[in-house]
Amino acid sequence: MTRFWAPRAWIGDAVANDVRVTASEGLIASVETGATPDAADHRLDGLALPGAINAHSHAFHRLLRGRTHGDGGSFWTWRELMYREAGRLDPDSYERVATAVYAEMVAAGWTSVAEFHYVHHAPDASPYAPAHAMERALARAARASGIRLTLLDTCYLSSGFGSPLEPAQRRFGDADAETWLTRLSALRGAFADEHPEVVVGAAVHSVRAVPVAALERIGAELDPAIPLHVHLSEQPAENAACIEATGLTPTGLLARSGLLSSRLSAVHATHLTDDDIHALGAARASIVMCPTTEADLGDGIGPARRLADAGARLALGTDQHAVVDPLLEARALEHGERLASRRRGRFSPAELVAALTRGGASAVGRSLGEIAVGQPCDLLVVDETSARTAGSDPGQLVLSATAHDVTRVIIGGRERAVGGTHTDLGPIGDLLRKAMSA
């Protein structure tokens, strides 16, 4: 048994005082409020929140931070730089990069991550031997950092409607949907033995990257218990191409293909019609907003409030890791709504915390996101006395704090980061510099 005591903790949708959390074998065994600390308690000075769930990550995109702004450009020119970095990866280098990126996430307060993974094969598109080398590299990176990994093996078959993969995309692809489904099944079997701590889910990269017949086959054959993700309507060009090719919006095509359900996590969902919003809400799909990435790439501001009101569940992700900060991601969700609507308070602080925590549970295929009995003991502690947070209402710290105010991070009852430094791997900057220099 390990006991933690905090002067304040986020219980349900509000702040409770004098909270003791007892952990046993990584799970929360009891939660007491109004508790007096004693010598047996590990004291957490600040507001304890449930660990943040990063519902959308491409780990290697971190290599692009601060290197894509010199000539302006667009999402599409940024994508060419991303392909260049993807082409340089091998299992060893990807493990180093991912270990550093996951450690950065942990130090910032992210305790779980959904990795949208499509760099499957060697640069010449040949399979690695032994199989699943890149996937195993990511699993080892997650184990080293302590983060909970959901590995989303991604189907990527075409460069656009009716177009084959481009040379830079060939290592992402499989021959067809059957080949991808077979490889996914083999990966799930291998990880059940080697990495049982990893949840292996699935993704279709986007409707432009998976032909209609393949979408339909995946809809018919993919195990309905497996989490499924998709990039959805990130760019107006994707919508226009989909309508021209199929007569449907991307959301409509997913629905016709049997892929629109409560197990679906739609990433971005920026450019939607009214019918799209209604369909996603009626299906109780998860919507993974990545506000700092959407701002960095100039994607636009998605209809988050309307989606939530329609019945969709909101989650948050760091996507390309231009920013790795759960509190700034939550704040950017609200700020985007304010800029689009010219109104404040589109999301309450409690709704923002929910999007950061239990909102992502379905996306990662785990029961997570609350300080409650039976839940994993995943906590992040926010300093209430820093230059950013001093004087803030504890219930509104999500709108004033940043990752610099995250003093301790606990995953499975074990302390994984203190003061921005990983307890096993050391200073984050050193990790990142070494990974990138290699």
Short mmCIF file of C-alpha atoms in Angstrom, two decimals:
data_model
loop_
_atom_site.label_atom_id
_atom_site.label_comp_id
_atom_site.label_asym_id
_atom_site.label_seq_id
_atom_site.Cartn_x
_atom_site.Cartn_y
_atom_site.Cartn_z
CA MET A 1 0.00 0.00 0.00
CA THR A 2 1.14 3.54 -0.80
CA ARG A 3 -0.66 6.55 0.65
CA PHE A 4 -0.71 10.01 -0.90
CA TRP A 5 -2.14 13.10 0.78
CA ALA A 6 -2.93 16.38 -0.99
CA PRO A 7 -4.42 19.59 0.40
CA ARG A 8 -6.73 19.58 -2.63
CA ALA A 9 -7.69 17.04 -5.27
CA TRP A 10 -10.07 16.90 -8.21
CA ILE A 11 -12.82 14.45 -7.25
CA GLY A 12 -15.69 14.02 -9.71
CA ASP A 13 -16.12 17.47 -11.24
CA ALA A 14 -14.93 19.64 -8.37
CA VAL A 15 -12.12 20.29 -5.92
CA ALA A 16 -12.16 18.46 -2.58
CA ASN A 17 -10.01 19.38 0.41
CA ASP A 18 -7.58 17.28 2.46
CA VAL A 19 -7.63 14.18 0.30
CA ARG A 20 -5.85 10.90 1.01
CA VAL A 21 -5.51 8.43 -1.87
CA THR A 22 -4.35 4.91 -1.05
CA ALA A 23 -2.90 2.84 -3.88
CA SER A 24 -2.43 -0.92 -4.01
CA GLU A 25 -0.82 -2.71 -6.96
CA GLY A 26 -1.15 0.43 -9.05
CA LEU A 27 -4.88 0.93 -8.45
CA ILE A 28 -6.71 3.28 -6.12
CA ALA A 29 -7.91 1.29 -3.11
CA SER A 30 -9.52 4.16 -1.19
CA VAL A 31 -10.16 7.90 -1.36
CA GLU A 32 -10.77 9.93 1.80
CA THR A 33 -11.67 13.60 2.01
CA GLY A 34 -11.20 15.73 5.12
CA ALA A 35 -8.21 13.56 6.07
CA THR A 36 -5.42 14.74 8.34
CA PRO A 37 -1.94 13.92 6.98
CA ASP A 38 0.40 11.72 8.98
CA ALA A 39 3.93 10.36 8.72
CA ALA A 40 2.86 7.43 6.53
CA ASP A 41 1.58 9.71 3.78
CA HIS A 42 3.52 10.88 0.75
CA ARG A 43 2.60 14.54 0.74
CA LEU A 44 1.60 16.14 -2.57
CA ASP A 45 1.80 19.91 -2.21
CA GLY A 46 -0.74 21.39 -4.58
CA LEU A 47 -3.86 20.38 -6.46
CA ALA A 48 -3.87 16.70 -7.47
CA LEU A 49 -5.63 16.03 -10.77
CA PRO A 50 -6.25 12.72 -12.52
CA GLY A 51 -3.43 11.98 -14.97
CA ALA A 52 -3.99 13.61 -18.35
CA ILE A 53 -4.79 11.38 -21.33
CA ASN A 54 -3.09 12.29 -24.61
CA ALA A 55 -5.53 10.92 -27.15
CA HIS A 56 -3.51 11.66 -30.31
CA SER A 57 0.24 11.49 -30.85
CA HIS A 58 2.71 11.05 -33.69
CA ALA A 59 5.92 10.75 -31.66
CA PHE A 60 8.36 11.42 -34.49
CA HIS A 61 6.64 14.70 -35.40
CA ARG A 62 8.44 16.16 -32.37
CA LEU A 63 11.51 16.32 -34.63
CA LEU A 64 9.83 19.17 -36.53
CA ARG A 65 9.27 21.53 -33.60
CA GLY A 66 10.60 25.01 -34.33
CA ARG A 67 11.84 24.01 -37.81
CA THR A 68 8.86 24.59 -40.12
CA HIS A 69 8.12 28.31 -39.82
CA GLY A 70 10.81 29.98 -41.91
CA ASP A 71 8.84 30.35 -45.15
CA GLY A 72 5.24 30.26 -43.94
CA GLY A 73 3.80 27.53 -46.09
CA SER A 74 0.72 25.41 -45.46
CA PHE A 75 -0.34 22.09 -44.00
CA TRP A 76 0.68 20.49 -47.29
CA THR A 77 4.22 21.95 -47.33
CA TRP A 78 4.59 21.01 -43.65
CA ARG A 79 3.64 17.47 -44.64
CA GLU A 80 6.58 17.23 -47.04
CA LEU A 81 8.98 18.02 -44.18
CA MET A 82 7.24 15.39 -42.06
CA TYR A 83 7.76 12.78 -44.79
CA ARG A 84 11.47 13.62 -44.85
CA GLU A 85 11.78 12.95 -41.11
CA ALA A 86 9.75 9.74 -41.39
CA GLY A 87 12.11 8.52 -44.09
CA ARG A 88 15.11 8.80 -41.75
CA LEU A 89 13.70 6.62 -38.98
CA ASP A 90 14.75 3.09 -38.15
CA PRO A 91 13.78 1.01 -35.08
CA ASP A 92 16.77 2.13 -33.01
CA SER A 93 16.43 5.84 -33.76
CA TYR A 94 12.66 5.73 -33.34
CA GLU A 95 13.03 4.11 -29.93
CA ARG A 96 15.40 6.89 -28.83
CA VAL A 97 13.13 9.64 -30.14
CA ALA A 98 9.95 8.10 -28.73
CA THR A 99 11.53 7.48 -25.33
CA ALA A 100 12.48 11.14 -25.08
CA VAL A 101 9.08 12.34 -26.33
CA TYR A 102 7.15 10.08 -23.98
CA ALA A 103 9.35 11.21 -21.09
CA GLU A 104 8.56 14.81 -22.06
CA MET A 105 4.87 13.95 -21.96
CA VAL A 106 5.16 12.32 -18.53
CA ALA A 107 7.03 15.28 -17.04
CA ALA A 108 4.30 17.58 -18.35
CA GLY A 109 1.50 15.52 -16.77
CA TRP A 110 0.37 13.21 -19.56
CA THR A 111 0.12 9.71 -18.11
CA SER A 112 -1.45 7.86 -21.08
CA VAL A 113 -1.01 8.26 -24.82
CA ALA A 114 -2.68 7.00 -27.99
CA GLU A 115 0.07 6.68 -30.61
CA PHE A 116 -1.32 6.98 -34.14
CA HIS A 117 1.39 4.88 -35.74
CA TYR A 118 1.95 4.41 -39.46
CA VAL A 119 5.75 4.11 -39.97
CA HIS A 120 5.51 0.33 -40.24
CA HIS A 121 8.12 -0.85 -42.72
CA ALA A 122 11.65 -0.13 -43.92
CA PRO A 123 12.11 2.89 -46.24
CA ASP A 124 11.97 0.60 -49.29
CA ALA A 125 8.60 -0.71 -48.00
CA SER A 126 9.96 -4.16 -47.16
CA PRO A 127 8.82 -5.67 -43.85
CA TYR A 128 11.26 -5.66 -40.99
CA ALA A 129 12.66 -8.98 -39.78
CA PRO A 130 11.81 -9.89 -37.14
CA ALA A 131 8.33 -8.50 -37.67
CA HIS A 132 6.86 -5.46 -35.89
CA ALA A 133 10.26 -3.85 -35.26
CA MET A 134 8.95 -0.28 -35.24
CA GLU A 135 5.98 -1.21 -33.08
CA ARG A 136 8.23 -2.99 -30.58
CA ALA A 137 10.46 0.09 -30.48
CA LEU A 138 7.49 2.23 -29.43
CA ALA A 139 6.46 -0.30 -26.79
CA ARG A 140 9.97 -0.28 -25.30
CA ALA A 141 9.96 3.51 -25.30
CA ALA A 142 6.66 3.61 -23.43
CA ARG A 143 7.89 1.05 -20.91
CA ALA A 144 11.06 3.08 -20.25
CA SER A 145 9.12 6.30 -19.69
CA GLY A 146 6.31 4.66 -17.72
CA ILE A 147 3.53 6.13 -19.86
CA ARG A 148 0.48 3.98 -20.63
CA LEU A 149 0.57 3.28 -24.37
CA THR A 150 -2.29 2.58 -26.73
CA LEU A 151 -0.64 1.71 -30.03
CA LEU A 152 -2.96 2.47 -32.95
CA ASP A 153 -1.73 0.44 -35.89
CA THR A 154 -2.76 2.48 -38.91
CA CYS A 155 -4.11 1.38 -42.27
CA TYR A 156 -2.59 3.60 -44.99
CA LEU A 157 -3.15 2.40 -48.55
CA SER A 158 -3.37 5.38 -50.92
CA SER A 159 -2.24 8.97 -51.32
CA GLY A 160 -5.70 10.18 -52.28
CA PHE A 161 -8.92 9.02 -53.88
CA GLY A 162 -7.88 6.71 -56.71
CA SER A 163 -4.17 7.47 -56.28
CA PRO A 164 -1.40 5.04 -55.25
CA LEU A 165 0.98 5.75 -52.41
CA GLU A 166 3.66 8.32 -53.17
CA PRO A 167 7.29 7.20 -52.77
CA ALA A 168 7.59 8.93 -49.37
CA GLN A 169 4.48 7.08 -48.15
CA ARG A 170 5.40 3.55 -49.24
CA ARG A 171 6.81 2.50 -45.87
CA PHE A 172 3.49 3.42 -44.29
CA GLY A 173 1.43 1.12 -46.47
CA ASP A 174 0.21 -2.45 -46.77
CA ALA A 175 -0.86 -4.15 -49.97
CA ASP A 176 -4.56 -4.01 -49.16
CA ALA A 177 -7.05 -4.14 -46.30
CA GLU A 178 -6.69 -7.91 -45.93
CA THR A 179 -2.91 -7.63 -45.53
CA TRP A 180 -3.32 -4.88 -42.94
CA LEU A 181 -5.96 -6.81 -40.98
CA THR A 182 -3.69 -9.88 -40.96
CA ARG A 183 -0.71 -7.86 -39.78
CA LEU A 184 -2.81 -6.15 -37.09
CA SER A 185 -3.97 -9.53 -35.80
CA ALA A 186 -0.39 -10.80 -35.66
CA LEU A 187 0.72 -7.65 -33.84
CA ARG A 188 -2.03 -8.01 -31.26
CA GLY A 189 -1.04 -11.63 -30.68
CA ALA A 190 2.65 -10.81 -30.31
CA PHE A 191 2.01 -7.94 -27.88
CA ALA A 192 -0.36 -10.04 -25.76
CA ASP A 193 2.72 -12.08 -24.88
CA GLU A 194 5.55 -9.53 -25.02
CA HIS A 195 3.88 -6.25 -24.00
CA PRO A 196 0.61 -6.98 -22.21
CA GLU A 197 0.74 -3.46 -20.73
CA VAL A 198 0.15 -2.01 -24.23
CA VAL A 199 -3.34 -1.72 -25.68
CA VAL A 200 -3.17 -2.40 -29.42
CA GLY A 201 -5.89 -0.53 -31.26
CA ALA A 202 -6.48 0.40 -34.89
CA ALA A 203 -6.71 3.45 -37.10
CA VAL A 204 -7.57 4.26 -40.68
CA HIS A 205 -5.36 7.19 -41.53
CA SER A 206 -8.11 9.14 -43.30
CA VAL A 207 -10.79 8.56 -45.90
CA ARG A 208 -8.38 9.81 -48.58
CA ALA A 209 -5.75 7.23 -47.55
CA VAL A 210 -8.00 4.15 -47.42
CA PRO A 211 -10.08 3.29 -50.52
CA VAL A 212 -13.83 2.91 -50.16
CA ALA A 213 -13.81 -0.87 -50.62
CA ALA A 214 -11.12 -1.18 -47.95
CA LEU A 215 -13.10 1.01 -45.54
CA GLU A 216 -16.10 -1.24 -46.03
CA ARG A 217 -14.07 -4.39 -45.45
CA ILE A 218 -12.57 -2.95 -42.29
CA GLY A 219 -16.03 -1.94 -41.12
CA ALA A 220 -17.24 -5.50 -41.64
CA GLU A 221 -14.24 -7.41 -40.23
CA LEU A 222 -12.50 -5.33 -37.56
CA ASP A 223 -13.19 -6.56 -34.03
CA PRO A 224 -15.77 -4.08 -32.64
CA ALA A 225 -14.06 -4.15 -29.25
CA ILE A 226 -10.87 -2.59 -30.65
CA PRO A 227 -10.51 1.22 -30.37
CA LEU A 228 -10.58 2.79 -33.84
CA HIS A 229 -9.25 6.24 -34.77
CA VAL A 230 -9.30 8.33 -37.95
CA HIS A 231 -8.12 11.78 -39.03
CA LEU A 232 -11.40 13.41 -40.03
CA SER A 233 -12.06 16.56 -42.06
CA GLU A 234 -8.83 18.22 -41.01
CA GLN A 235 -8.62 20.14 -44.30
CA PRO A 236 -11.35 21.52 -46.62
CA ALA A 237 -9.48 19.91 -49.54
CA GLU A 238 -10.13 16.48 -48.02
CA ASN A 239 -13.84 17.20 -47.80
CA ALA A 240 -14.02 18.44 -51.39
CA ALA A 241 -12.13 15.42 -52.72
CA CYS A 242 -14.34 13.01 -50.78
CA ILE A 243 -17.54 14.60 -52.03
CA GLU A 244 -16.26 14.56 -55.61
CA ALA A 245 -15.24 10.89 -55.38
CA THR A 246 -18.16 9.48 -53.38
CA GLY A 247 -20.89 12.11 -53.13
CA LEU A 248 -20.50 12.00 -49.33
CA THR A 249 -18.64 13.96 -46.71
CA PRO A 250 -15.90 12.02 -44.87
CA THR A 251 -18.28 11.54 -41.93
CA GLY A 252 -20.98 10.30 -44.25
CA LEU A 253 -18.56 7.87 -45.88
CA LEU A 254 -17.50 6.49 -42.49
CA ALA A 255 -21.16 5.99 -41.59
CA ARG A 256 -21.90 4.17 -44.85
CA SER A 257 -18.83 1.97 -44.32
CA GLY A 258 -20.00 0.85 -40.87
CA LEU A 259 -17.25 2.72 -39.02
CA LEU A 260 -19.23 5.44 -37.25
CA SER A 261 -19.98 4.24 -33.72
CA SER A 262 -19.20 4.91 -30.08
CA ARG A 263 -15.85 3.11 -30.43
CA LEU A 264 -14.67 5.65 -33.04
CA SER A 265 -12.33 8.50 -32.15
CA ALA A 266 -12.41 11.18 -34.84
CA VAL A 267 -9.28 13.34 -34.72
CA HIS A 268 -9.54 17.07 -35.51
CA ALA A 269 -13.09 17.09 -36.98
CA THR A 270 -12.46 20.70 -37.92
CA HIS A 271 -14.52 21.27 -41.08
CA LEU A 272 -17.91 19.63 -40.53
CA THR A 273 -21.41 20.14 -41.88
CA ASP A 274 -24.44 20.33 -39.61
CA ASP A 275 -25.32 16.77 -40.63
CA ASP A 276 -21.80 15.61 -39.76
CA ILE A 277 -22.07 17.11 -36.28
CA HIS A 278 -25.43 15.47 -35.69
CA ALA A 279 -24.18 12.07 -36.91
CA LEU A 280 -21.04 12.13 -34.75
CA GLY A 281 -23.04 13.20 -31.71
CA ALA A 282 -25.78 10.61 -32.27
CA ALA A 283 -23.11 7.90 -32.52
CA ARG A 284 -21.53 9.07 -29.23
CA ALA A 285 -18.18 9.16 -31.02
CA SER A 286 -15.14 10.62 -29.32
CA ILE A 287 -13.74 13.79 -30.88
CA VAL A 288 -10.03 14.30 -30.31
CA MET A 289 -9.24 17.98 -30.60
CA CYS A 290 -5.57 18.98 -30.91
CA PRO A 291 -5.86 22.77 -30.51
CA THR A 292 -2.18 23.69 -30.43
CA THR A 293 -1.44 21.63 -33.55
CA GLU A 294 -4.52 22.90 -35.35
CA ALA A 295 -3.35 26.43 -34.58
CA ASP A 296 0.27 25.69 -35.56
CA LEU A 297 -0.77 24.26 -38.94
CA GLY A 298 -3.45 26.87 -39.61
CA ASP A 299 -6.12 24.16 -39.85
CA GLY A 300 -8.96 26.22 -38.37
CA ILE A 301 -11.12 26.05 -35.26
CA GLY A 302 -13.36 23.00 -34.95
CA PRO A 303 -16.96 23.13 -33.66
CA ALA A 304 -16.13 21.68 -30.25
CA ARG A 305 -19.05 23.14 -28.33
CA ARG A 306 -21.57 22.08 -30.95
CA LEU A 307 -20.14 18.57 -31.05
CA ALA A 308 -20.33 18.25 -27.27
CA ASP A 309 -23.89 19.56 -27.25
CA ALA A 310 -24.80 17.01 -29.95
CA GLY A 311 -23.62 14.16 -27.71
CA ALA A 312 -20.00 13.56 -28.79
CA ARG A 313 -17.32 13.06 -26.15
CA LEU A 314 -14.37 15.45 -26.26
CA ALA A 315 -10.75 14.44 -25.72
CA LEU A 316 -7.45 16.23 -26.27
CA GLY A 317 -4.16 15.34 -27.95
CA THR A 318 -0.79 16.85 -28.76
CA ASP A 319 -0.59 15.44 -32.31
CA GLN A 320 2.68 16.88 -33.72
CA HIS A 321 3.98 18.05 -30.31
CA ALA A 322 4.53 21.68 -31.22
CA VAL A 323 3.40 21.99 -27.59
CA VAL A 324 3.54 19.21 -24.98
CA ASP A 325 1.44 20.66 -22.19
CA PRO A 326 -1.96 19.28 -21.13
CA LEU A 327 -3.01 22.50 -19.43
CA LEU A 328 -2.24 24.66 -22.46
CA GLU A 329 -4.07 22.16 -24.68
CA ALA A 330 -7.19 22.46 -22.52
CA ARG A 331 -6.91 26.25 -22.43
CA ALA A 332 -6.51 26.41 -26.20
CA LEU A 333 -9.76 24.46 -26.60
CA GLU A 334 -11.61 27.17 -24.70
CA HIS A 335 -9.68 30.02 -26.33
CA GLY A 336 -10.51 28.71 -29.79
CA GLU A 337 -14.18 28.69 -28.89
CA ARG A 338 -13.91 32.24 -27.55
CA LEU A 339 -12.23 33.47 -30.73
CA ALA A 340 -14.80 31.79 -32.96
CA SER A 341 -17.86 32.83 -30.94
CA ARG A 342 -16.56 36.05 -29.34
CA ARG A 343 -17.97 34.75 -26.04
CA ARG A 344 -16.21 33.60 -22.86
CA GLY A 345 -16.97 30.48 -20.87
CA ARG A 346 -17.88 28.20 -23.74
CA PHE A 347 -16.44 25.35 -21.66
CA SER A 348 -16.42 25.41 -17.88
CA PRO A 349 -13.19 24.54 -16.04
CA ALA A 350 -14.79 21.21 -15.06
CA GLU A 351 -15.52 20.41 -18.72
CA LEU A 352 -11.92 21.20 -19.65
CA VAL A 353 -10.59 18.90 -16.93
CA ALA A 354 -12.99 16.19 -18.13
CA ALA A 355 -11.70 16.52 -21.71
CA LEU A 356 -8.13 16.16 -20.42
CA THR A 357 -8.90 13.12 -18.30
CA ARG A 358 -11.88 10.80 -18.58
CA GLY A 359 -12.80 12.23 -22.00
CA GLY A 360 -9.85 10.35 -23.46
CA ALA A 361 -10.55 7.01 -21.77
CA SER A 362 -12.50 5.58 -24.70
CA ALA A 363 -9.86 6.83 -27.14
CA VAL A 364 -7.13 4.83 -25.38
CA GLY A 365 -9.33 1.81 -24.68
CA ARG A 366 -8.88 1.90 -20.92
CA SER A 367 -10.82 2.71 -17.77
CA LEU A 368 -9.00 5.88 -16.70
CA GLY A 369 -9.33 9.52 -15.85
CA GLU A 370 -10.78 9.78 -12.34
CA ILE A 371 -9.51 9.79 -8.79
CA ALA A 372 -11.84 7.01 -7.70
CA VAL A 373 -11.65 3.53 -6.20
CA GLY A 374 -10.68 0.92 -8.76
CA GLN A 375 -9.09 3.41 -11.13
CA PRO A 376 -5.35 3.40 -11.88
CA CYS A 377 -3.48 5.66 -9.47
CA ASP A 378 -2.40 8.20 -12.10
CA LEU A 379 -2.01 11.72 -10.75
CA LEU A 380 -0.48 15.04 -11.69
CA VAL A 381 0.10 17.73 -9.06
CA VAL A 382 -0.19 21.43 -9.88
CA ASP A 383 1.62 24.07 -7.83
CA GLU A 384 -0.90 26.63 -6.60
CA THR A 385 1.72 29.22 -5.60
CA SER A 386 3.77 29.83 -8.76
CA ALA A 387 4.06 33.10 -10.69
CA ARG A 388 1.30 31.80 -12.97
CA THR A 389 -1.05 30.31 -10.40
CA ALA A 390 -0.73 32.44 -7.25
CA GLY A 391 -4.16 33.79 -6.36
CA SER A 392 -6.04 31.47 -8.71
CA ASP A 393 -9.22 29.76 -7.58
CA PRO A 394 -8.16 26.07 -7.30
CA GLY A 395 -11.15 25.09 -9.40
CA GLN A 396 -9.92 27.33 -12.22
CA LEU A 397 -6.22 26.38 -12.28
CA VAL A 398 -6.75 24.68 -15.64
CA LEU A 399 -7.05 28.20 -17.05
CA SER A 400 -3.96 29.65 -15.38
CA ALA A 401 -1.39 26.88 -14.86
CA THR A 402 1.00 25.37 -17.41
CA ALA A 403 3.17 22.26 -17.45
CA HIS A 404 5.86 24.32 -15.71
CA ASP A 405 3.60 24.18 -12.65
CA VAL A 406 3.31 20.37 -12.69
CA THR A 407 5.49 19.41 -9.74
CA ARG A 408 4.94 15.65 -9.53
CA VAL A 409 3.53 12.95 -11.79
CA ILE A 410 2.45 9.54 -10.50
CA ILE A 411 1.57 6.61 -12.77
CA GLY A 412 0.27 3.37 -11.32
CA GLY A 413 1.11 4.59 -7.81
CA ARG A 414 4.75 5.19 -8.75
CA GLU A 415 6.37 8.61 -8.95
CA ARG A 416 7.59 9.13 -12.52
CA ALA A 417 8.49 12.84 -12.66
CA VAL A 418 9.40 15.55 -10.16
CA GLY A 419 9.77 19.20 -11.04
CA GLY A 420 9.87 18.56 -14.77
CA THR A 421 12.58 15.87 -14.54
CA HIS A 422 11.88 12.20 -15.23
CA THR A 423 12.76 10.14 -12.16
CA ASP A 424 14.34 7.31 -14.19
CA LEU A 425 15.54 9.04 -17.36
CA GLY A 426 16.67 12.42 -16.06
CA PRO A 427 16.34 15.94 -17.52
CA ILE A 428 14.05 16.06 -20.53
CA GLY A 429 16.16 18.48 -22.54
CA ASP A 430 19.15 16.17 -22.34
CA LEU A 431 17.07 13.22 -23.52
CA LEU A 432 15.70 15.14 -26.49
CA ARG A 433 19.06 16.55 -27.53
CA LYS A 434 20.70 13.13 -27.47
CA ALA A 435 17.86 11.52 -29.41
CA MET A 436 17.89 14.22 -32.07
CA SER A 437 21.67 14.36 -32.44
CA ALA A 438 21.71 10.62 -33.09
#
